[in-house]
GROMACS .gro file of C-alpha atoms in nm:
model
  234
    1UNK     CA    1  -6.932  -8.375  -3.656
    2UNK     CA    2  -7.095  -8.305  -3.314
    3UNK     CA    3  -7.440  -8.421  -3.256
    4UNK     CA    4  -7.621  -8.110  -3.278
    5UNK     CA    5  -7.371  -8.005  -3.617
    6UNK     CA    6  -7.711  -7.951  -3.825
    7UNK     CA    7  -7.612  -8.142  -4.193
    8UNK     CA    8  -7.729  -7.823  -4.372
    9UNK     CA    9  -7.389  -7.607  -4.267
   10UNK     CA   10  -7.180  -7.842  -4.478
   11UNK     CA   11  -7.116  -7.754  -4.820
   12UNK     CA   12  -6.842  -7.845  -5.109
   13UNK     CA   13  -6.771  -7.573  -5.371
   14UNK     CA   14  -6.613  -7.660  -5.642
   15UNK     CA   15  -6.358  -7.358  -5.726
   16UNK     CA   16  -6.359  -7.353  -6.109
   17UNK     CA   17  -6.000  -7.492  -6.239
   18UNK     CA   18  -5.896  -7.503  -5.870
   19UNK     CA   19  -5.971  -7.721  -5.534
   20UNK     CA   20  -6.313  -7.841  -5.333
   21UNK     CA   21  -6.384  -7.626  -5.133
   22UNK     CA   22  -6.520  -7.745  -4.797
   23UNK     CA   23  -6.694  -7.500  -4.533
   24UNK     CA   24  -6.791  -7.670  -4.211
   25UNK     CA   25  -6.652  -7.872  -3.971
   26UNK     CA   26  -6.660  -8.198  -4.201
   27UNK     CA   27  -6.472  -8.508  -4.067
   28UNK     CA   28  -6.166  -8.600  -4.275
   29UNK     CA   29  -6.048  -8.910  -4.319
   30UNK     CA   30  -5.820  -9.164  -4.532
   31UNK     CA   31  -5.951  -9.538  -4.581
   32UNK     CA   32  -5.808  -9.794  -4.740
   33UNK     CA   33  -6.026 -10.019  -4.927
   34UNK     CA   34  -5.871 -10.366  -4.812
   35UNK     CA   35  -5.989 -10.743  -4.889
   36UNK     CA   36  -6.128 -10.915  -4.587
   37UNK     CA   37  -6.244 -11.299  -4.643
   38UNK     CA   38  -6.254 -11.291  -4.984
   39UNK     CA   39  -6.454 -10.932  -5.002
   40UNK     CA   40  -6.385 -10.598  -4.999
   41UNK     CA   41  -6.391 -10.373  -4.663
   42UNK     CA   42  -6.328 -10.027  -4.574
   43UNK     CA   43  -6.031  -9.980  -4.288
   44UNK     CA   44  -6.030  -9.637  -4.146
   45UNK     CA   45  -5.598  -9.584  -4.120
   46UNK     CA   46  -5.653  -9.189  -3.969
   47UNK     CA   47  -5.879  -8.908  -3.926
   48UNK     CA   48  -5.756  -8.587  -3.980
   49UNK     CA   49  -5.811  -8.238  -3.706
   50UNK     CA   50  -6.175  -8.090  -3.757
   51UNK     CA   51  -6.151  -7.755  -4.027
   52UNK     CA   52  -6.424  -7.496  -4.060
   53UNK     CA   53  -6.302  -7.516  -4.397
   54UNK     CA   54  -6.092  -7.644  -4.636
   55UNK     CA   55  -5.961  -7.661  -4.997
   56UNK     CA   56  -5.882  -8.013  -5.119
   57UNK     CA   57  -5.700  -8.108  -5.445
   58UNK     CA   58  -5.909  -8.213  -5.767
   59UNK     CA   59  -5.590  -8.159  -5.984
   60UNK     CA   60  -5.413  -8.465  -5.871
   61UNK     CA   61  -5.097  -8.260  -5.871
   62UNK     CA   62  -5.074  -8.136  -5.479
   63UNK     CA   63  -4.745  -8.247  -5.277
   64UNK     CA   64  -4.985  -8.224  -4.975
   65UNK     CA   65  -5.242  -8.445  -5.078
   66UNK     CA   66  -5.537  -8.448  -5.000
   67UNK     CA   67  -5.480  -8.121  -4.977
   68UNK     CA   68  -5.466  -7.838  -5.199
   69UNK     CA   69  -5.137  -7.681  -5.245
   70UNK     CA   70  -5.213  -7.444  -5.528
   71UNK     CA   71  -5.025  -7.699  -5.773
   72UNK     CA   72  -5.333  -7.650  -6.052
   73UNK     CA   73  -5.210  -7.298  -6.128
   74UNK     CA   74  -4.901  -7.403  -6.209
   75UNK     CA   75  -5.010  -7.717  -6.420
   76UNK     CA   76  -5.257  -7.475  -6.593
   77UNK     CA   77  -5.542  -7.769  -6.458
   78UNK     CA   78  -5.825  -7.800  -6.637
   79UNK     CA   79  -6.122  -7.871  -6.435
   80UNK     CA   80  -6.429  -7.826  -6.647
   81UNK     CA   81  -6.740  -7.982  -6.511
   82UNK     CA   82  -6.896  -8.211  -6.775
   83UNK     CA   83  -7.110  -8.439  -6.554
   84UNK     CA   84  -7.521  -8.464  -6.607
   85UNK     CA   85  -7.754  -8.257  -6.320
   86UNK     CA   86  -7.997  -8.514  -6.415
   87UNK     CA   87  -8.133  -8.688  -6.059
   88UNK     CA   88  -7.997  -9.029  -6.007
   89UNK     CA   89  -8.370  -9.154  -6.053
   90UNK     CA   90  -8.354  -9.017  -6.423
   91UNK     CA   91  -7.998  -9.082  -6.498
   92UNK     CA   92  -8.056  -9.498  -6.383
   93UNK     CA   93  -8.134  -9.838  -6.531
   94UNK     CA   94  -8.376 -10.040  -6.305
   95UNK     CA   95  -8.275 -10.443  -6.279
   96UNK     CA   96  -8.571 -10.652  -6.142
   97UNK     CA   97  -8.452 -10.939  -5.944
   98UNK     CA   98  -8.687 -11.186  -5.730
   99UNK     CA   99  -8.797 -10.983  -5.437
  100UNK     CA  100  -8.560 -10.664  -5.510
  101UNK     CA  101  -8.464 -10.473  -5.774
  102UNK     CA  102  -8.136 -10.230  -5.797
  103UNK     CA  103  -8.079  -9.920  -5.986
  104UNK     CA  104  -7.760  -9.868  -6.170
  105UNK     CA  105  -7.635  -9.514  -6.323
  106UNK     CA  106  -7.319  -9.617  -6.429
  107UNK     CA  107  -7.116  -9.340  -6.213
  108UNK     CA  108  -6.864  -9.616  -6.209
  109UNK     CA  109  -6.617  -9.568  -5.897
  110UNK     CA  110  -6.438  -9.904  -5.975
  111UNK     CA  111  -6.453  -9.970  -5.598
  112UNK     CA  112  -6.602 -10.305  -5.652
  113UNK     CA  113  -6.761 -10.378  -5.307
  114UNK     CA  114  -7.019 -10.475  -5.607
  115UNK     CA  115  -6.839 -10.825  -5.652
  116UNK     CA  116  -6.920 -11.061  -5.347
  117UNK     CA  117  -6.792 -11.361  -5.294
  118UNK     CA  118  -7.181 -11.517  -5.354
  119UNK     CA  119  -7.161 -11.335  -5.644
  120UNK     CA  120  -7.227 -10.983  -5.794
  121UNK     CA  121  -7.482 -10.694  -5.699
  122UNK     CA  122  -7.683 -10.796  -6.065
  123UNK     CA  123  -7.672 -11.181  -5.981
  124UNK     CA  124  -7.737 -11.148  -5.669
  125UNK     CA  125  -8.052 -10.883  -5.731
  126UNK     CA  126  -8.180 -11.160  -5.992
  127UNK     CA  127  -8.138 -11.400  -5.747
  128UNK     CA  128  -8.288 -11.242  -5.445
  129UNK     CA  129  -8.573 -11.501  -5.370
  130UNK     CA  130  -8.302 -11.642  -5.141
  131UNK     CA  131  -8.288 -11.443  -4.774
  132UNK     CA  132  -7.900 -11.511  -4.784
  133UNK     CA  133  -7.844 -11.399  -5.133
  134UNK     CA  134  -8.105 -11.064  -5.081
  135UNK     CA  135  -7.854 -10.967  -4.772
  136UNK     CA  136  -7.577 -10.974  -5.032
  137UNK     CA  137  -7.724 -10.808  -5.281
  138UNK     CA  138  -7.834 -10.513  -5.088
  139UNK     CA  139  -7.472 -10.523  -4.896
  140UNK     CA  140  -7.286 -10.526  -5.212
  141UNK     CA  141  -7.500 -10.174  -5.330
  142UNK     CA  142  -7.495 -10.032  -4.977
  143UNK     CA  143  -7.123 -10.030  -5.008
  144UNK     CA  144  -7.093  -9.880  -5.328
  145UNK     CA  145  -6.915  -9.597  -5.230
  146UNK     CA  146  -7.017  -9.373  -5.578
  147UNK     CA  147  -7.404  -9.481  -5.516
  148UNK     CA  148  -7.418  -9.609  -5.830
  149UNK     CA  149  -7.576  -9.882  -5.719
  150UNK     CA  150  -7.910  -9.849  -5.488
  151UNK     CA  151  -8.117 -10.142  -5.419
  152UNK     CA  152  -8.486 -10.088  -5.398
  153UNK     CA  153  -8.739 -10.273  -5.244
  154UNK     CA  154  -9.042 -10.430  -5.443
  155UNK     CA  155  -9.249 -10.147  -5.313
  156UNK     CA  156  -8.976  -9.888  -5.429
  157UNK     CA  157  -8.822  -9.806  -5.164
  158UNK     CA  158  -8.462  -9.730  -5.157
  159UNK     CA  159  -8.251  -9.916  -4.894
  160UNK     CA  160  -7.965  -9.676  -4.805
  161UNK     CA  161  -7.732  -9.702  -4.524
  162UNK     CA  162  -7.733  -9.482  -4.239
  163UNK     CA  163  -7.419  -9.264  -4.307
  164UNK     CA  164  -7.320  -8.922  -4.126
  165UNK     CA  165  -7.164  -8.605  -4.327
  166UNK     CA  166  -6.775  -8.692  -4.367
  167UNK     CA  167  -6.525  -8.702  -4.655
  168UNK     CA  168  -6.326  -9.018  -4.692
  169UNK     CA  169  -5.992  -9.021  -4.929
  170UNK     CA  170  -6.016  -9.375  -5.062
  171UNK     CA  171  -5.686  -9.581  -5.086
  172UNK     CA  172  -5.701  -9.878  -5.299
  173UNK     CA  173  -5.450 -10.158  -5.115
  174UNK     CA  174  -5.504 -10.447  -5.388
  175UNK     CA  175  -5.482 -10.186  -5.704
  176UNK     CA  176  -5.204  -9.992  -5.516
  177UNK     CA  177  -5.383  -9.663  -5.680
  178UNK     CA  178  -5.532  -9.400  -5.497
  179UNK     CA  179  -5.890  -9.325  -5.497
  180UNK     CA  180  -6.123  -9.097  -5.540
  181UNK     CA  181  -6.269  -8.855  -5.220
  182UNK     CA  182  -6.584  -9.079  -5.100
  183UNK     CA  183  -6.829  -8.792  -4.960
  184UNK     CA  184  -7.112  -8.910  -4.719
  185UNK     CA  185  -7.416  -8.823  -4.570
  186UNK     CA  186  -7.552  -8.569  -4.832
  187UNK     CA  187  -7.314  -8.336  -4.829
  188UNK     CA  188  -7.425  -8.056  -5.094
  189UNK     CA  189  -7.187  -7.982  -5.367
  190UNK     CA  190  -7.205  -7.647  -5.561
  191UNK     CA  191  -7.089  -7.650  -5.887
  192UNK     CA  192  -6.853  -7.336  -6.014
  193UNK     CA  193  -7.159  -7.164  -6.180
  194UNK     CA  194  -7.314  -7.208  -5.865
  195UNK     CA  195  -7.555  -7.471  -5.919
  196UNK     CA  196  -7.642  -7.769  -5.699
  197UNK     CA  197  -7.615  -8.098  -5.835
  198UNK     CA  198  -7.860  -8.345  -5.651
  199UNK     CA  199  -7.812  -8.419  -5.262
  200UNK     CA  200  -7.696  -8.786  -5.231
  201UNK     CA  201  -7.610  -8.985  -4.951
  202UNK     CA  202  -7.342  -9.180  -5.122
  203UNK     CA  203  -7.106  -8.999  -5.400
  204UNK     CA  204  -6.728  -9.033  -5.509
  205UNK     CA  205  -6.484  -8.673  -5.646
  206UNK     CA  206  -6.235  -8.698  -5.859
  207UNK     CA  207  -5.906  -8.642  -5.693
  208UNK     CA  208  -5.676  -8.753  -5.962
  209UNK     CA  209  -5.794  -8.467  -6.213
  210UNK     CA  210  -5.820  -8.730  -6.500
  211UNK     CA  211  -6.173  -8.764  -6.485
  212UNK     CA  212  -6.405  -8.758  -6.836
  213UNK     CA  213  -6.698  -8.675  -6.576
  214UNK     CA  214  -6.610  -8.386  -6.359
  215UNK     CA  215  -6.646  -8.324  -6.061
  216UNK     CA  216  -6.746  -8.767  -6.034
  217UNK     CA  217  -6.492  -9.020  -6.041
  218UNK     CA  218  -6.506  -9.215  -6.349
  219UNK     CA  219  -6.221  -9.456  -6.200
  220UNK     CA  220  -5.938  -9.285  -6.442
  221UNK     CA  221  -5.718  -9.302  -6.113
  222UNK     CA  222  -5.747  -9.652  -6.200
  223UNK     CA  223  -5.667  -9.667  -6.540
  224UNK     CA  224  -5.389  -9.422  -6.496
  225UNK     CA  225  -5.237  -9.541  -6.187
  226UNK     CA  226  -5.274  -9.268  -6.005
  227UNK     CA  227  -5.064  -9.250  -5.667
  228UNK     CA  228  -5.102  -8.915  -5.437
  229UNK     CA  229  -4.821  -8.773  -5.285
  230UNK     CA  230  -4.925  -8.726  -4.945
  231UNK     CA  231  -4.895  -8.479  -4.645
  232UNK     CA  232  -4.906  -8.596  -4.276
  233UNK     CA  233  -5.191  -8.476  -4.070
  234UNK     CA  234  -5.208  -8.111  -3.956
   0.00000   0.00000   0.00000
């Protein structure tokens, strides 16, 4: 994205039974999510050429992943969206901790930058009296790539990272699986009725076309051992 790419010309449509459709020069890339003194860190591997637009899989079927390849017409996928249009702020659980507090929906990405080596996001929210402790507990919810997790200050505001529109495909190194498309920045995404669910800075698509929560990851590429068959860059 260039610096005067206004955030507003990026959009994901999701084509019903088919692809996301992306319009807008959105930066591609693939991550791994790799382990890094005993945590868990993103490692950019490539970024793919700038689009106006694109169609990326949701079927998990393409031999061009992350592509779409036009695979879910022949597989007959079903993509129906079942997720909530809720906001996060109704859809989540508040945990108070010392001097922070986190919210937790549930949208369960099994990423688990959650799980720090002090401890998890929910211990280390309860916990957060301690300076050292608070910084974990806010770092292990910033990197929630789903935003499932936010951590909110005492006064209720939300700490968020400072993340620019983009589209990461997520590749799981320890679970050998591949993940789910981790879109940043608050990139809007149109349903295939044509409603907008809620802008969010942090969110995670299914790309393995397993998930019980469409068009959200509910980690089935986990439980299913999902592996893409990938395309080199254009």
């Amino acid at each position: 994205m260039t610096k005067d790419q206004p955030k507003n010309s990026f959009l994901i449509k999701i084509s019903r039974n088919g692809p996301y459709r992306v319009s807008g020069p959105v930066p591609l890339r693939k991550v791994r999510i790799i382990p890094k003194r005993r945590n868990l860190v993103y490692d950019q591997v490539m970024e793919y050429p700038l689009e106006s637009s694109t169609a990326l899989c949701r079927c998990g079927k393409t031999g061009s992943a992350p592509f779409c390849d036009g695979s879910h017409e022949a597989f007959a996928f079903d993509g129906t969206e079942t997720a909530s249009m809720a906001p996060f702020a109704i859809r989540a659980e508040k945990l108070e901790g010392q001097t922070l507090d986190l919210l937790d929906d549930r949208r369960c990405a099994y990423a688990r930058f959650c799980y720090r080596k002090s401890g998890d996001a929910w211990e280390l929210t309860v916990q957060s009296g301690d300076p050292d402790l608070r910084r974990e507990a806010i770092q292990a919810a910033s990197d929630c790539p789903s935003g499932r997790l936010v951590a909110v200050e005492k006064d209720g505001q939300l700490i968020e990272p400072d993340l620019e529109p983009s589209i990461e495909v997520l590749e799981d190194v320890l679970k050998a699986v591949s993940g789910p498309l981790f879109v940043k920045g608050g990139i809007p995404i149109e349903s295939a009725c044509g409603k907008r669910y809620e802008i969010q800075n942090r969110v995670t698509l299914c790309r393995c076309g397993q998930s019980g929560n469409m068009p959200f990851c509910d980690r089935s590429h986990y439980l299913k051992t999902f592996k893409a068959t990938e395309k080199q860059p254009r």
